[in-house]
mmCIF file of C-alpha atoms in Angstrom:
data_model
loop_
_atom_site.group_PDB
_atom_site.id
_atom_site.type_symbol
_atom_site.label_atom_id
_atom_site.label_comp_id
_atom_site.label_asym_id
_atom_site.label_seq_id
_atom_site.Cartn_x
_atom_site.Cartn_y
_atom_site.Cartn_z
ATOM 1 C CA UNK A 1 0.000 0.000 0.000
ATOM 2 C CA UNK A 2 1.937 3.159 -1.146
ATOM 3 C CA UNK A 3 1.717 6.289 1.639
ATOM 4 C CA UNK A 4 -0.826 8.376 -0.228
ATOM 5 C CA UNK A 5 -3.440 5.092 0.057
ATOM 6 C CA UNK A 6 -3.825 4.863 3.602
ATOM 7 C CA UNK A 7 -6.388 6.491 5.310
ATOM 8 C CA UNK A 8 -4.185 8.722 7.498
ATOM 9 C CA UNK A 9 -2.864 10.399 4.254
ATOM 10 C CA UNK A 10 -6.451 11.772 3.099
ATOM 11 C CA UNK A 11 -7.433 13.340 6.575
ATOM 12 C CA UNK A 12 -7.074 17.129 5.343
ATOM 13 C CA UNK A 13 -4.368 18.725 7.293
ATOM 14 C CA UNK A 14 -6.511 22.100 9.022
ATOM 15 C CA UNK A 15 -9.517 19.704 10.939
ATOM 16 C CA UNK A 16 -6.755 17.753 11.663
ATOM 17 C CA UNK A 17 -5.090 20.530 13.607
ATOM 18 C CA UNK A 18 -8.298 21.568 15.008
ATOM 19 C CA UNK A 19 -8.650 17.844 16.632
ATOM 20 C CA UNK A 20 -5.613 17.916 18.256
ATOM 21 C CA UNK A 21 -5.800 21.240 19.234
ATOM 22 C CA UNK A 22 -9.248 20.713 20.459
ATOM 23 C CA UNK A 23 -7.539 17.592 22.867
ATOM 24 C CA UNK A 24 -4.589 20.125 24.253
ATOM 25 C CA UNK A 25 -7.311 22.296 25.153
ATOM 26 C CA UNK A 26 -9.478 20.121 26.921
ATOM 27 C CA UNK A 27 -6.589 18.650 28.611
ATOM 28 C CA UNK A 28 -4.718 21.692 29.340
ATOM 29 C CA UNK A 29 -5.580 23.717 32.058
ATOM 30 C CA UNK A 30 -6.882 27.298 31.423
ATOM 31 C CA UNK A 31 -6.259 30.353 33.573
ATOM 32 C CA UNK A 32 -3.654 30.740 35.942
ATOM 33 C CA UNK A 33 -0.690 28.187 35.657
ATOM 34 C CA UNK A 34 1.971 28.147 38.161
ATOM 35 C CA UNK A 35 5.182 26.966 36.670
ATOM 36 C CA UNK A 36 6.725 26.329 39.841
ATOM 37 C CA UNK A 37 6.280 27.824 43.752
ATOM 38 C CA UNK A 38 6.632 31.264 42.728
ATOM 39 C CA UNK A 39 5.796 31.443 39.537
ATOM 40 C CA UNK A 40 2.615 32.352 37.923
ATOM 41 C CA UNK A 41 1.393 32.124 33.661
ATOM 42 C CA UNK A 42 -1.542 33.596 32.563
ATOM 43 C CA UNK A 43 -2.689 32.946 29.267
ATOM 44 C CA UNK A 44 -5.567 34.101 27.537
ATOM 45 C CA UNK A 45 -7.394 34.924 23.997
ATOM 46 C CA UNK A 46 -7.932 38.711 23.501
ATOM 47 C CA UNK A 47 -11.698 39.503 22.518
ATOM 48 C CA UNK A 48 -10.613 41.785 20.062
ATOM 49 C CA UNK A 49 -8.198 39.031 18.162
ATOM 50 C CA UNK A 50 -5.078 37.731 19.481
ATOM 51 C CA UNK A 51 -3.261 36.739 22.882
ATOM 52 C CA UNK A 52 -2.132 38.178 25.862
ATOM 53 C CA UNK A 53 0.186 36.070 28.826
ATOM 54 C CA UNK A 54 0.988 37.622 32.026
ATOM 55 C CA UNK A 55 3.373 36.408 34.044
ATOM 56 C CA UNK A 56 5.585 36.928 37.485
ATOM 57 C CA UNK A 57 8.746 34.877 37.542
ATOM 58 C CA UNK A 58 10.972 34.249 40.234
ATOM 59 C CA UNK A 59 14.797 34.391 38.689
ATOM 60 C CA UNK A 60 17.813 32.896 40.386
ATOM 61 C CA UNK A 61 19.941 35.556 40.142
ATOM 62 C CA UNK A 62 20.026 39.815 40.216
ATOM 63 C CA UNK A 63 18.097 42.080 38.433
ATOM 64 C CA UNK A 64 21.475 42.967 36.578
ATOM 65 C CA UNK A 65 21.877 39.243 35.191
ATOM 66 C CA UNK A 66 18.579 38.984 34.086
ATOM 67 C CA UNK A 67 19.078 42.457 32.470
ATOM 68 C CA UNK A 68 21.801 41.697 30.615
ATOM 69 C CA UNK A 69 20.558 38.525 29.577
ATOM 70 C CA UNK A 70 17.157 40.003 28.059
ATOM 71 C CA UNK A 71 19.047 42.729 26.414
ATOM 72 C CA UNK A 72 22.238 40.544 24.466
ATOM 73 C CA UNK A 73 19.791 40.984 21.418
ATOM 74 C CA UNK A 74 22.151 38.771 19.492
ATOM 75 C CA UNK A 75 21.345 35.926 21.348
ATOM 76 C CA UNK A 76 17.745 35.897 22.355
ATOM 77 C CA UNK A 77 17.226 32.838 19.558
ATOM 78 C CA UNK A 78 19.173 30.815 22.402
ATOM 79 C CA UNK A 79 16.282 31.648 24.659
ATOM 80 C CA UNK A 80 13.507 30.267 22.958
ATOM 81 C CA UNK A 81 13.009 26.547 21.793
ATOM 82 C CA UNK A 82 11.254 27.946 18.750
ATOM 83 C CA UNK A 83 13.430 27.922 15.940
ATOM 84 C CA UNK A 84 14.653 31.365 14.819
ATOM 85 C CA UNK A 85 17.571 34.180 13.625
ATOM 86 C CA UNK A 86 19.031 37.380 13.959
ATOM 87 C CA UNK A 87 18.602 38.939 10.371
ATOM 88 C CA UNK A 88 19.680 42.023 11.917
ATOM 89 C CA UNK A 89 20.310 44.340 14.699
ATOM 90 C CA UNK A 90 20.542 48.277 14.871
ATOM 91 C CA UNK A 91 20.978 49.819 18.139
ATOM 92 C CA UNK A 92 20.587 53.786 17.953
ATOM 93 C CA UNK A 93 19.912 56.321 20.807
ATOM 94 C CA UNK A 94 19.258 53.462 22.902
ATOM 95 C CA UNK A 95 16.851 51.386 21.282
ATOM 96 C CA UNK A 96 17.341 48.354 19.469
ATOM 97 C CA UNK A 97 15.583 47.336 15.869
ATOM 98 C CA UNK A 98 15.677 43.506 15.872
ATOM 99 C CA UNK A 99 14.619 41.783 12.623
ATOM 100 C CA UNK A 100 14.136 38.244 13.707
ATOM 101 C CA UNK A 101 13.126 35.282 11.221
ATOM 102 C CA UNK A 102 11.249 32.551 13.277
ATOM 103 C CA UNK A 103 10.350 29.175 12.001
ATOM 104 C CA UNK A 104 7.153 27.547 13.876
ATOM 105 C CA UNK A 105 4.568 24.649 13.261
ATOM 106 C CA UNK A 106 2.180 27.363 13.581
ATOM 107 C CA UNK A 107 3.024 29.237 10.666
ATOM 108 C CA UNK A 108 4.352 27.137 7.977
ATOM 109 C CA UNK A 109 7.778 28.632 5.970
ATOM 110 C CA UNK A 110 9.945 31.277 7.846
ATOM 111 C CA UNK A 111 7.914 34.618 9.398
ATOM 112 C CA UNK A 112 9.723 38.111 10.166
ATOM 113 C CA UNK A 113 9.124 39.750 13.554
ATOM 114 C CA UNK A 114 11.029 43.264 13.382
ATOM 115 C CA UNK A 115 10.490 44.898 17.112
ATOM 116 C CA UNK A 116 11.932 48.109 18.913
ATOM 117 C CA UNK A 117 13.384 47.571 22.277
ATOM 118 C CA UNK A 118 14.680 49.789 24.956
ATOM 119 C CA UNK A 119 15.506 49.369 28.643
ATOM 120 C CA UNK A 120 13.659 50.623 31.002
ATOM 121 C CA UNK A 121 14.712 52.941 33.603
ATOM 122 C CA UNK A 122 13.864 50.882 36.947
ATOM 123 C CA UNK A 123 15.080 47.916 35.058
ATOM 124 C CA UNK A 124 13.443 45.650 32.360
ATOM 125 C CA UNK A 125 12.821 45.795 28.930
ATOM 126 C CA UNK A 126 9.603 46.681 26.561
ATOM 127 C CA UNK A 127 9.520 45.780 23.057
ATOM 128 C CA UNK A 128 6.978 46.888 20.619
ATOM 129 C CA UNK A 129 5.700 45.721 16.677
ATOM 130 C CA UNK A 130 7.965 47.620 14.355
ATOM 131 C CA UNK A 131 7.166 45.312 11.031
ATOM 132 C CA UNK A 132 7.053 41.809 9.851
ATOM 133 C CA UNK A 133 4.377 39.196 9.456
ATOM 134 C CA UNK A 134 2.218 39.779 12.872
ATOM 135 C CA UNK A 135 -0.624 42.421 13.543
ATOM 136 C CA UNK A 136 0.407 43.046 16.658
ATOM 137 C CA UNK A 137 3.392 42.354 19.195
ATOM 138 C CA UNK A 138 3.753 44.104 22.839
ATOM 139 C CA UNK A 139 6.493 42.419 25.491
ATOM 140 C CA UNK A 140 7.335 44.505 28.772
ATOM 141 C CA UNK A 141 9.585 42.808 30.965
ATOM 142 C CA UNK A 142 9.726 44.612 34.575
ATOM 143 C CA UNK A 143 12.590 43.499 37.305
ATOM 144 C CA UNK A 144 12.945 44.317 40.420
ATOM 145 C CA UNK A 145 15.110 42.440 43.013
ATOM 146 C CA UNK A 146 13.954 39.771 45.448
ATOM 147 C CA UNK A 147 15.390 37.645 47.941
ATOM 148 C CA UNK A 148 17.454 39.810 49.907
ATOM 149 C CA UNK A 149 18.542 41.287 46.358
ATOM 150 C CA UNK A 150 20.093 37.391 44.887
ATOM 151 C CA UNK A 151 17.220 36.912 43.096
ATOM 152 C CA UNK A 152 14.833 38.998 40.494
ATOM 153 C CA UNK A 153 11.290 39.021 40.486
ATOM 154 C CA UNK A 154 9.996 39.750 37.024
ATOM 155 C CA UNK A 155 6.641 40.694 35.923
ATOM 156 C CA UNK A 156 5.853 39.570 31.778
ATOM 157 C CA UNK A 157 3.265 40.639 29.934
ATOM 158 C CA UNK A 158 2.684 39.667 26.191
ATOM 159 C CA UNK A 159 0.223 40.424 23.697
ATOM 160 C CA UNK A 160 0.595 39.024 20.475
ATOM 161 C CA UNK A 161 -1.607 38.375 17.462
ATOM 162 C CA UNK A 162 -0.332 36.744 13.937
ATOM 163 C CA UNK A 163 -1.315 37.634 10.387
ATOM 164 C CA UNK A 164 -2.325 34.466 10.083
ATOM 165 C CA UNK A 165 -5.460 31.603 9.899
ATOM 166 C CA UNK A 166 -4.039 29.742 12.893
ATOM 167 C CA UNK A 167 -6.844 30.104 15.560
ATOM 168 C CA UNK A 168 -5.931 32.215 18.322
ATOM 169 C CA UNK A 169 -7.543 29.597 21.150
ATOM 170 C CA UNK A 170 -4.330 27.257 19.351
ATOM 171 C CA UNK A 171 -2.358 29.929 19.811
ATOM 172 C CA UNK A 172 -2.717 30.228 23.092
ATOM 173 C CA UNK A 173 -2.271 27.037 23.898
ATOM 174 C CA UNK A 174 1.342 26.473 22.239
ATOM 175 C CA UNK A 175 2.479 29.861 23.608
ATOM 176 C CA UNK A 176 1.713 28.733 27.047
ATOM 177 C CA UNK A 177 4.076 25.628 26.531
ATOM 178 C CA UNK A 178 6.851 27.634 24.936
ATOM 179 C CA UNK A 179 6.875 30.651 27.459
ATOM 180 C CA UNK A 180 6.619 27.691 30.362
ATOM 181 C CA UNK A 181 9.879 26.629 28.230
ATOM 182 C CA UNK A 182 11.702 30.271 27.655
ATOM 183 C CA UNK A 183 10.737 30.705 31.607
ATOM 184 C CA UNK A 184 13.136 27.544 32.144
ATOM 185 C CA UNK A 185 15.764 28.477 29.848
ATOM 186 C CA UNK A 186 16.429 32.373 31.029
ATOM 187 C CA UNK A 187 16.799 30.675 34.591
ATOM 188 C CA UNK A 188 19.160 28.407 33.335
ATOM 189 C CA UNK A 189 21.113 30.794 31.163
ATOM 190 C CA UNK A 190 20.730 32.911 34.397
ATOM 191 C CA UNK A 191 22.126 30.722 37.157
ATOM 192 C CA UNK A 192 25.221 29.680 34.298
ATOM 193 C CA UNK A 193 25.774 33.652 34.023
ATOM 194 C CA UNK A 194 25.550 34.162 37.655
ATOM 195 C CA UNK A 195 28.491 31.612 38.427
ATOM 196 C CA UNK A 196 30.964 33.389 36.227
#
């Protein structure tokens, strides 16, 4: 039986996504997700169209580590598991033009996400739609220290929406997953940074 006979093969690919994503979202838990003890993920589909996550993470090291590690704009594809590049990078007068290229199940082929982001004066970062293949995209990351000043406690908030058929219910569900998973990683890169 070649692979275009069987009966998996003629299942159209969109209901198919639909199903699944259907199953992740009966399965997953909506609202408030805590990622560990101290940390809290809120994800949730914008009335208007698109996504918004709110978050407060507890960080392993100072507010200055966690700084420096959101702002090496170079190598923010190491803090993601989604796959994506630095096309380029402009930094004038203190804010940064990133044009990143991300690859994703979501959206099929490679998408461009140019932002604008700047530091913030009490420490974090905010990052704001500039161009690309989304509608919209609004990150502010706020730190402040914690734990006797060894730690940073961060408040996220994310709104996103893509130029795109993907449903934003799906959306939310795999951005839940993969901020659970950049969460992770910044702590690692954080605690690796904080031992030099």
């Amino acid at each position: 039986m070649r692979s275009s006979d069987s009966p998996v093969a003629r299942i159209p690919i969109l209901p198919l996504l639909v199903f699944i994503g259907s199953l992740c979202a009966a399965w997953w838990p909506w609202g408030t997700f805590a990622a560990s003890d101290a940390d809290i993920l809120d994800v949730k589909v914008e009335s208007g169209g698109g996504v918004r996550a709110t978050a407060r993470v507890l960080f392993p090291a100072k507010p200055e580590v966690i700084q420096s590690l959101l702002a090496d704009y170079l190598r923010w594809p190491e803090l993601f598991e989604v796959r994506m590049r630095v096309a380029d990078l402009n930094i004038h007068e203190g804010v940064a033009t990133i044009d990143l290229r991300i690859t994703h199940a979501l959206m099929p082929g490679e998408h461009r996400l140019v932002t604008d982001s700047r530091v913030l004066p009490d420490g974090g970062l905010v990052t704001d739609l500039k161009g690309g293949d989304f509608k919209r995209y609004h990150r502010v990351w706020k730190l402040r220290p914690a734990g006797e000043g060894h730690q940073t406690s961060a408040d996220f908030d994310l709104t996103v929406e893509l130029d795109s058929l993907t449903p934003d219910w799906l959306i939310a569900v795999v951005m839940r997953q993969e901020l659970e998973a950049h969460f992770r990683i910044v702590k690692q890169k954080a605690l690796e940074r904080s031992r030099r």
